[in-house]
Every structure is written in C-alpha cells, then in structure tokens.
Coordinates of C-alpha atoms in Angstrom, one line a residue:
Chain A
X1 CA 0.0 0.0 0.0
X2 CA 1.2 3.5 -0.9
X3 CA 1.0 6.4 1.6
X4 CA -2.4 8.2 1.1
X5 CA -0.8 11.2 -0.4
X6 CA 1.1 9.1 -3.1
X7 CA -2.1 7.3 -3.8
X8 CA -3.9 10.6 -4.2
X9 CA -1.2 11.8 -6.6
X10 CA -1.5 8.6 -8.7
X11 CA -5.3 9.1 -8.9
X12 CA -4.9 12.6 -10.1
X13 CA -2.8 11.5 -13.0
X14 CA -5.0 8.5 -13.7
X15 CA -7.9 10.9 -14.5
X16 CA -6.0 12.4 -17.5
X17 CA -6.7 11.1 -21.0
X18 CA -4.5 8.2 -22.2
X19 CA -3.0 7.6 -18.7
X20 CA -3.7 4.2 -17.1
X21 CA -2.9 3.1 -13.6
X22 CA 0.6 1.9 -14.5
X23 CA 1.6 5.1 -16.3
X24 CA 0.1 7.2 -13.5
X25 CA 2.2 5.3 -10.9
X26 CA 5.3 5.8 -13.1
X27 CA 4.6 9.6 -13.3
X28 CA 3.9 10.0 -9.6
X29 CA 7.1 8.1 -8.7
X30 CA 9.1 10.2 -11.2
X31 CA 7.9 13.4 -9.6
X32 CA 8.7 12.2 -6.1
X33 CA 12.0 10.6 -6.9
X34 CA 13.6 12.4 -9.8
X35 CA 12.1 16.0 -9.9
X36 CA 13.6 18.7 -7.8
X37 CA 11.2 20.5 -5.5
X38 CA 11.6 23.6 -7.8
X39 CA 10.6 21.6 -10.9
X40 CA 7.6 20.1 -9.1
X41 CA 6.6 23.6 -7.9
X42 CA 7.0 25.0 -11.4
X43 CA 4.8 22.2 -12.8
X44 CA 2.2 22.8 -10.2
X45 CA 2.2 26.6 -10.7
X46 CA 1.9 26.1 -14.5
X47 CA -1.3 24.2 -14.1
X48 CA -3.1 26.8 -12.0
X49 CA -1.6 29.6 -14.1
X50 CA -2.7 28.2 -17.4
X51 CA -6.1 27.4 -16.0
X52 CA -6.6 31.0 -14.8
X53 CA -5.1 32.8 -17.8
X54 CA -6.6 30.7 -20.7
X55 CA -10.2 31.3 -21.8
X56 CA -12.2 30.9 -25.0
X57 CA -11.7 33.4 -27.7
X58 CA -15.0 35.4 -28.0
X59 CA -14.9 35.1 -31.8
X60 CA -13.6 31.6 -32.8
X61 CA -14.0 29.9 -29.4
X62 CA -10.4 28.5 -29.5
X63 CA -8.4 28.5 -26.2
X64 CA -6.5 31.8 -25.9
X65 CA -4.6 34.0 -23.5
X66 CA -5.9 37.2 -25.2
X67 CA -9.3 38.3 -26.6
X68 CA -9.8 38.0 -29.5
X69 CA -7.1 35.4 -30.1
X70 CA -4.0 35.9 -32.1
X71 CA -5.4 34.2 -35.2
X72 CA -8.7 36.2 -35.1
X73 CA -6.9 39.5 -34.6
X74 CA -4.2 38.9 -37.2
X75 CA -4.3 41.1 -40.3
X76 CA -2.4 38.5 -42.2
X77 CA -5.2 35.9 -42.1
X78 CA -7.8 35.6 -44.8
X79 CA -11.1 36.6 -43.0
X80 CA -13.2 35.3 -45.8
X81 CA -12.7 31.7 -44.9
X82 CA -13.7 29.9 -41.7
X83 CA -12.6 26.3 -41.0
X84 CA -15.0 24.6 -38.5
X85 CA -13.4 22.0 -36.2
X86 CA -14.4 20.1 -33.2
X87 CA -11.6 20.9 -30.8
X88 CA -8.6 23.2 -30.2
X89 CA -6.3 20.2 -30.9
X90 CA -7.7 20.2 -34.5
X91 CA -6.7 23.8 -34.9
X92 CA -3.1 22.9 -33.8
X93 CA -3.0 20.1 -36.3
X94 CA -4.1 22.3 -39.2
X95 CA -1.9 25.1 -38.1
X96 CA 1.1 22.7 -38.1
X97 CA 0.6 22.2 -41.9
X98 CA 1.4 25.9 -42.5
X99 CA -0.9 25.7 -45.5
X100 CA -4.1 27.2 -44.2
X101 CA -4.4 31.0 -43.9
X102 CA -8.0 31.5 -43.0
X103 CA -9.8 31.7 -39.6
X104 CA -11.2 28.9 -37.4
X105 CA -14.3 28.1 -35.5
X106 CA -14.0 25.6 -32.6
X107 CA -17.3 23.8 -31.9
X108 CA -16.1 22.1 -28.7
X109 CA -17.6 18.8 -29.5
X110 CA -20.0 17.3 -32.1
X111 CA -23.7 16.5 -32.1
X112 CA -24.4 13.3 -30.3
X113 CA -28.1 12.6 -29.6
X114 CA -27.2 9.4 -27.8
X115 CA -25.1 11.3 -25.3
X116 CA -27.6 14.2 -25.1
X117 CA -25.4 16.6 -26.9
X118 CA -27.7 18.9 -28.9
X119 CA -26.9 22.0 -31.1
X120 CA -27.2 24.2 -28.0
X121 CA -24.3 22.3 -26.3
X122 CA -21.7 23.2 -28.9
X123 CA -20.7 26.5 -30.4
X124 CA -23.0 26.6 -33.4
X125 CA -24.8 29.9 -32.6
X126 CA -21.5 31.6 -32.2
X127 CA -20.6 30.5 -35.7
X128 CA -23.9 31.8 -37.2
X129 CA -23.2 35.2 -35.5
X130 CA -19.9 35.5 -37.4
X131 CA -21.7 35.2 -40.8
X132 CA -24.1 38.1 -40.4
X133 CA -21.8 40.9 -41.8
X134 CA -21.1 39.2 -45.1
X135 CA -17.3 39.1 -44.8
X136 CA -17.2 35.3 -44.8
X137 CA -17.4 33.7 -48.3
X138 CA -16.5 30.1 -47.5
X139 CA -17.0 27.7 -44.5
X140 CA -14.9 24.6 -44.6
X141 CA -16.4 21.8 -42.5
X142 CA -13.4 20.0 -40.9
X143 CA -15.2 18.0 -38.2
X144 CA -14.0 14.4 -37.8
X145 CA -15.1 11.8 -40.4
X146 CA -17.0 9.9 -37.7
X147 CA -20.8 9.4 -37.5
X148 CA -21.2 12.3 -35.1
X149 CA -18.7 14.6 -36.9
X150 CA -20.3 14.0 -40.2
X151 CA -23.8 14.5 -38.8
X152 CA -22.6 17.8 -37.3
X153 CA -21.2 18.9 -40.6
X154 CA -24.4 18.1 -42.4
X155 CA -26.5 19.8 -39.7
X156 CA -24.5 23.0 -39.9
X157 CA -24.4 23.1 -43.7
X158 CA -28.2 23.1 -43.7
X159 CA -28.3 25.9 -41.1
X160 CA -25.9 27.9 -43.4
X161 CA -28.0 27.6 -46.5
X162 CA -29.8 30.9 -46.0
X163 CA -26.4 32.7 -45.9
X164 CA -24.5 33.7 -49.0
X165 CA -21.6 31.3 -48.2
X166 CA -20.0 28.4 -49.9
X167 CA -20.0 25.4 -47.6
X168 CA -17.3 22.8 -48.3
X169 CA -16.2 19.5 -46.6
X170 CA -12.6 18.4 -46.3
X171 CA -11.7 15.5 -48.6
X172 CA -11.8 11.9 -47.4
X173 CA -9.7 9.2 -49.0
X174 CA -6.6 7.1 -48.8
X175 CA -4.0 8.7 -46.5
X176 CA -0.7 9.6 -48.2
X177 CA 2.0 7.0 -47.6
X178 CA -0.4 4.2 -46.6
X179 CA -1.2 1.1 -48.6
X180 CA -4.4 0.8 -50.6
X181 CA -4.9 -2.9 -49.6
X182 CA -5.0 -2.0 -46.0
X183 CA -7.6 0.8 -46.4
X184 CA -11.0 0.1 -44.9
X185 CA -14.0 -0.3 -47.3
X186 CA -15.7 3.0 -46.5
X187 CA -12.4 5.0 -47.0
X188 CA -11.9 3.2 -50.3
X189 CA -15.5 4.0 -51.4
X190 CA -14.9 7.7 -50.4
X191 CA -11.6 7.7 -52.3
X192 CA -13.3 6.4 -55.5
X193 CA -16.3 8.8 -55.2
X194 CA -13.9 11.8 -54.6
X195 CA -11.7 11.0 -57.6
X196 CA -10.4 13.9 -59.6
X197 CA -9.1 14.4 -63.1
X198 CA -5.3 14.3 -63.3
Chain B
X1 CA 1.0 28.4 -32.6
X2 CA -0.3 27.9 -29.1
X3 CA -0.3 30.7 -26.6
X4 CA 3.0 30.7 -24.6
X5 CA 1.3 29.5 -21.4
X6 CA -0.3 26.5 -23.2
X7 CA 3.0 25.7 -24.8
X8 CA 4.6 25.8 -21.4
X9 CA 2.0 23.5 -19.9
X10 CA 2.5 21.0 -22.8
X11 CA 6.3 21.1 -22.2
X12 CA 5.8 20.4 -18.5
X13 CA 3.9 17.2 -19.3
X14 CA 6.3 16.2 -22.0
X15 CA 9.1 15.9 -19.4
X16 CA 7.2 13.1 -17.7
X17 CA 8.2 9.5 -18.4
X18 CA 6.1 7.8 -21.1
X19 CA 4.5 11.1 -22.3
X20 CA 5.3 12.2 -25.9
X21 CA 4.4 15.5 -27.5
X22 CA 1.0 14.3 -28.7
X23 CA 0.0 12.9 -25.3
X24 CA 1.2 16.0 -23.6
X25 CA -0.9 18.2 -25.9
X26 CA -3.9 16.0 -25.2
X27 CA -3.4 16.3 -21.4
X28 CA -2.9 20.0 -21.5
X29 CA -6.1 20.6 -23.6
X30 CA -7.9 18.2 -21.3
X31 CA -7.0 20.3 -18.3
X32 CA -7.9 23.6 -20.0
X33 CA -11.1 22.4 -21.6
X34 CA -12.6 19.7 -19.4
X35 CA -11.3 20.2 -15.9
X36 CA -13.1 22.6 -13.5
X37 CA -10.9 25.2 -11.9
X38 CA -11.3 23.4 -8.7
X39 CA -10.1 20.1 -10.1
X40 CA -7.1 21.8 -11.7
X41 CA -6.3 23.5 -8.4
X42 CA -6.6 20.2 -6.6
X43 CA -4.2 18.5 -9.0
X44 CA -1.7 21.4 -8.7
X45 CA -1.9 21.3 -4.9
X46 CA -1.5 17.5 -4.8
X47 CA 1.9 17.8 -6.6
X48 CA 3.4 20.3 -4.2
X49 CA 1.9 18.6 -1.2
X50 CA 3.1 15.2 -2.1
X51 CA 6.6 16.6 -2.9
X52 CA 6.8 18.3 0.5
X53 CA 5.4 15.5 2.6
X54 CA 7.0 12.5 1.0
X55 CA 10.6 11.6 2.0
X56 CA 12.7 8.4 2.1
X57 CA 12.1 6.0 5.0
X58 CA 15.3 6.1 7.1
X59 CA 15.3 2.3 7.4
X60 CA 14.2 0.9 4.0
X61 CA 14.7 4.0 1.8
X62 CA 11.2 3.6 0.3
X63 CA 9.1 6.7 -0.3
X64 CA 7.0 7.4 2.8
X65 CA 4.9 10.1 4.6
X66 CA 6.0 8.8 8.1
X67 CA 9.4 7.7 9.5
X68 CA 10.0 4.9 9.7
X69 CA 7.5 3.8 7.0
X70 CA 4.4 1.7 7.6
X71 CA 6.0 -1.5 6.4
X72 CA 9.2 -1.0 8.5
X73 CA 7.1 -0.1 11.6
X74 CA 4.5 -2.9 11.3
X75 CA 4.6 -5.6 13.9
X76 CA 2.9 -8.0 11.5
X77 CA 5.8 -8.1 9.0
X78 CA 8.6 -10.7 9.3
X79 CA 11.6 -8.6 10.2
X80 CA 14.0 -11.6 9.5
X81 CA 13.7 -11.2 5.7
X82 CA 14.6 -8.2 3.5
X83 CA 13.8 -8.0 -0.1
X84 CA 16.2 -5.8 -2.0
X85 CA 14.7 -3.9 -5.0
X86 CA 15.8 -1.1 -7.3
X87 CA 12.8 1.3 -7.0
X88 CA 9.7 2.1 -5.0
X89 CA 7.6 0.8 -8.0
X90 CA 9.1 -2.6 -7.4
X91 CA 7.9 -2.5 -3.8
X92 CA 4.3 -1.7 -5.1
X93 CA 4.5 -4.6 -7.5
X94 CA 5.5 -7.1 -4.9
X95 CA 3.1 -5.7 -2.3
X96 CA 0.3 -6.1 -4.9
X97 CA 0.8 -9.9 -4.9
X98 CA -0.2 -10.1 -1.2
X99 CA 2.3 -13.0 -0.9
X100 CA 5.3 -11.4 0.7
X101 CA 5.4 -10.5 4.4
X102 CA 9.0 -9.5 5.0
X103 CA 10.6 -6.1 4.8
X104 CA 12.1 -4.2 1.8
X105 CA 15.2 -2.3 0.9
X106 CA 15.1 0.2 -2.0
X107 CA 18.4 0.8 -3.7
X108 CA 17.2 3.7 -5.9
X109 CA 19.0 2.4 -8.9
X110 CA 21.5 -0.2 -9.9
X111 CA 25.2 -0.2 -10.4
X112 CA 26.1 1.1 -13.8
X113 CA 29.8 1.9 -14.4
X114 CA 29.0 3.2 -17.9
X115 CA 26.7 5.8 -16.5
X116 CA 29.1 6.5 -13.5
X117 CA 26.7 5.0 -11.0
X118 CA 29.0 3.4 -8.3
X119 CA 28.1 1.6 -5.0
X120 CA 28.1 5.0 -3.2
X121 CA 25.4 6.3 -5.5
X122 CA 22.8 3.7 -4.4
X123 CA 21.6 2.8 -1.0
X124 CA 24.0 -0.1 -0.3
X125 CA 25.6 1.2 2.9
X126 CA 22.1 1.7 4.3
X127 CA 21.4 -2.0 3.7
X128 CA 24.6 -3.2 5.4
X129 CA 23.7 -1.1 8.5
X130 CA 20.4 -3.0 8.8
X131 CA 22.3 -6.3 9.1
X132 CA 24.5 -5.5 12.0
X133 CA 22.1 -6.5 14.8
X134 CA 21.5 -10.1 13.6
X135 CA 17.7 -9.9 13.2
X136 CA 17.9 -10.4 9.5
X137 CA 18.3 -14.1 8.4
X138 CA 17.6 -13.8 4.7
X139 CA 18.2 -11.2 2.0
X140 CA 16.3 -11.7 -1.3
X141 CA 17.9 -10.0 -4.2
X142 CA 15.0 -8.8 -6.4
X143 CA 16.8 -6.4 -8.6
X144 CA 15.8 -6.5 -12.3
X145 CA 17.1 -9.3 -14.5
X146 CA 19.1 -6.8 -16.6
X147 CA 22.9 -6.6 -16.9
X148 CA 23.0 -3.8 -14.3
X149 CA 20.4 -5.4 -12.0
X150 CA 22.2 -8.7 -12.0
X151 CA 25.6 -7.1 -11.5
X152 CA 24.2 -5.2 -8.6
X153 CA 22.8 -8.4 -7.1
X154 CA 26.1 -10.2 -7.4
X155 CA 28.0 -7.2 -6.0
X156 CA 25.8 -7.0 -3.0
X157 CA 25.8 -10.7 -2.4
X158 CA 29.6 -10.6 -2.1
X159 CA 29.4 -7.7 0.4
X160 CA 27.0 -9.8 2.5
X161 CA 29.2 -12.9 2.7
X162 CA 30.8 -11.8 6.1
X163 CA 27.3 -11.5 7.6
X164 CA 25.3 -14.5 8.9
X165 CA 22.6 -14.2 6.3
X166 CA 21.3 -16.4 3.5
X167 CA 21.3 -14.5 0.2
X168 CA 18.8 -15.6 -2.4
X169 CA 17.9 -14.4 -5.9
X170 CA 14.4 -14.4 -7.3
X171 CA 13.7 -17.1 -9.9
X172 CA 14.0 -16.4 -13.6
X173 CA 12.1 -18.4 -16.2
X174 CA 9.1 -18.6 -18.5
X175 CA 6.4 -16.1 -17.3
X176 CA 3.1 -17.8 -16.4
X177 CA 0.6 -17.6 -19.2
X178 CA 3.1 -17.0 -22.0
X179 CA 4.2 -19.3 -24.8
X180 CA 7.4 -21.3 -24.6
X181 CA 8.1 -20.8 -28.3
X182 CA 8.1 -17.1 -27.9
X183 CA 10.5 -17.0 -24.9
X184 CA 13.9 -15.6 -25.7
X185 CA 17.0 -17.8 -25.5
X186 CA 18.4 -16.6 -22.3
X187 CA 15.1 -16.9 -20.4
X188 CA 14.8 -20.4 -21.8
X189 CA 18.3 -21.3 -20.6
X190 CA 17.5 -19.8 -17.1
X191 CA 14.2 -21.8 -17.1
X192 CA 16.1 -25.1 -17.8
X193 CA 18.9 -24.3 -15.3
X194 CA 16.3 -23.5 -12.6
X195 CA 14.2 -26.6 -13.1
X196 CA 12.8 -28.2 -10.0
X197 CA 11.5 -31.7 -9.1
X198 CA 7.7 -31.9 -9.4

C-alpha cells in the first residue's frame, strides 16, 4: 500500500486522458523521486496559471490568453474563410501544416443525440453570428469523419443555406503514404467517389 | 501556434516518463477544456503537497509520509527477511501480490559503471547497516534481471558474505501464461537451469 498522499497523486494523473494506472504510478514516482522541489513547484504553478489565464476566444472559441485570439486578430489571415473544427487540438493540427491561412471556429464537440449533446451544447450559434456581416465567403467543415462529426457537418451546412456562403467539406480518401490494400472499405469508397481528373 | 502559457503546460507534461508530444498536448487541452478550476487546483496542490510530505524512509529507503514507513514499523511483518529492489515501484508490484510478508530495501537504482553509478550512489551502505544486529536471516535480491540489475545483485551478495545471512535471488524463467516458443533464448536457458523436481 502506498502512503495516502502518493495514492492521491497517482489518482490525479490517472484521470488524465491516455494515462492508465501503471503510467500514473510511473509519473507519480518520477515526480517524487527524480524531480527537484523547484521543478515540481513549477509544474504545479503552471497548471493553475494556465487554467486561470486561458479562456475561450469570444470570436472563434479557441483557447487563448488574449481576446480576441492571435489568429482572429491577425491582419495577415484571410477573414473570408472559416474552418470549422471540433476541438482546439484540431486547430493545432491544421496550423502545423502551415498551409491554411483562413480563420477557425471551434465547436467544442460534435452533435451526439445518444449522449444528449444537442446543437445548443456546442458553439453553433457563435458560428452563425460570425456570418451576419457578409465578410465570410466560405465555411470549410473539418469536423472528424466519424458518425457524429459527419452528422454535425451536415446539420451545420443546412443551417448555413440561408447565408451567402459556400460550404465545403474536407476530402476523405486514402491517407498519403499508406497502402491501398489496408484501407478500410468506406475510406476506399470515399476515395473512389472523390476521384479527380489528373 | 499555441499561446505561450499553453506551450509551457505542454512542455511540463512532455518531461514526464512515457509522455510524448502528442499525449502532452492531449493532457494540456484536457486540463484547459474539461477540468473545472477546482479540479485543476486540486491537481496542482497535490503535486506540491506530495513533494513536500514524502521523503525516504530512514530504514528501508522507500518513499513514505512517516518515519519509519508503515512497512518497517509494522509488527505484522517478518523482520527476518529483507527483499532488495531497485525502485519504489518494485515494492508496489511485490506488495500487490499479497504474498510477501517481509521487509524491503530500496536501492534507488542499480550499479552502472558506464553511467558513472557506483556503489556510493545507491543505498547499499544503508542495507549493510540493517544487518548489524543479527535480526535479518535472509536477503532476497529482487533487482531487475538486466545486466546492471544482475551485476548489482552479485556485487551486494559478495558484500553480504561476512554476515550470517542467507542471500537468495528471485527465480527467472518462463512467465506464467506465456508461450514457450516465444520465450527468448536466455530466459529459456534460465528456465532449464532453474528446473525443480515436481
């Protein structure tokens, strides 16, 4: 049996996504055995600090330490395109490509009637508000290609039909560098349907 | 690009064992998006608290919040046997079996001349001190079956030869539930060498 405070520390890490009991133990013992008191204090301070300083951008709903966020307030970004994603991680992933220069809108989830997640639970109204002044010409639906993500994309695209915006969906198909024979059936069907002239 | 404070939080988690860049991002976003301020504060407090309250047991050198630790001070444990392990995690693993009732000694590492880890860098002297009063009758060497762990076991067993104690080594062989054909050669050799009459 661990001392109660060690057990408590292990449980705190076990709550985090992707961390099982074994990893949580390893992390807790790492902190206790190998971190200096200063390093542990810095880690602890960083959590509270980040939590208090980070909020949602009032425009795109991404996590930010200033309002509006750096992307929304940048004069270098193309304000006529909004890419709609489910989570802040998706923004990071697209930004890492260095190929997209428009704005974002983070829904913070996807519609899931089974889990009781309705349009009011995700940031759909906030997206509609951004379309009222006519600046936006295209909305790219980049929700995940899951049942819920696709349903969300379809639902939002219907809501957007009264607005003068082009609504597009990111392409689905065979990932680059992978092998055709290992692709699942639905991806293969999508890849055939989405074929383009060379 | 993330806000600096988010990046900082990601880096803090990236330093932990078994956490890569991607997992660290996922954890940081989980804290920022899904944890309540109270939960984040509790996590943060738990780290500093554990770090300040936990120290090494003066007897067995395991991590503890009281001195001597619960195992060392328990009247129900067999004080005539000491099981020598490399790390506090090993104590947890053996305790989880509920089959061992003796005491422990945590070395906090293993001898590794290549990395400059000499006998003075691990808790060997502290072990020798525990043998002076003649209570201990057996020392079980349960260091890892690696090159360093085995060398450490051999080194310590030689140091113990002047004392009136039996020195034993945990058995090596085919793990229960695994397949003989997938066992590596050395394990198989050890399993044959360590064969016992049925």
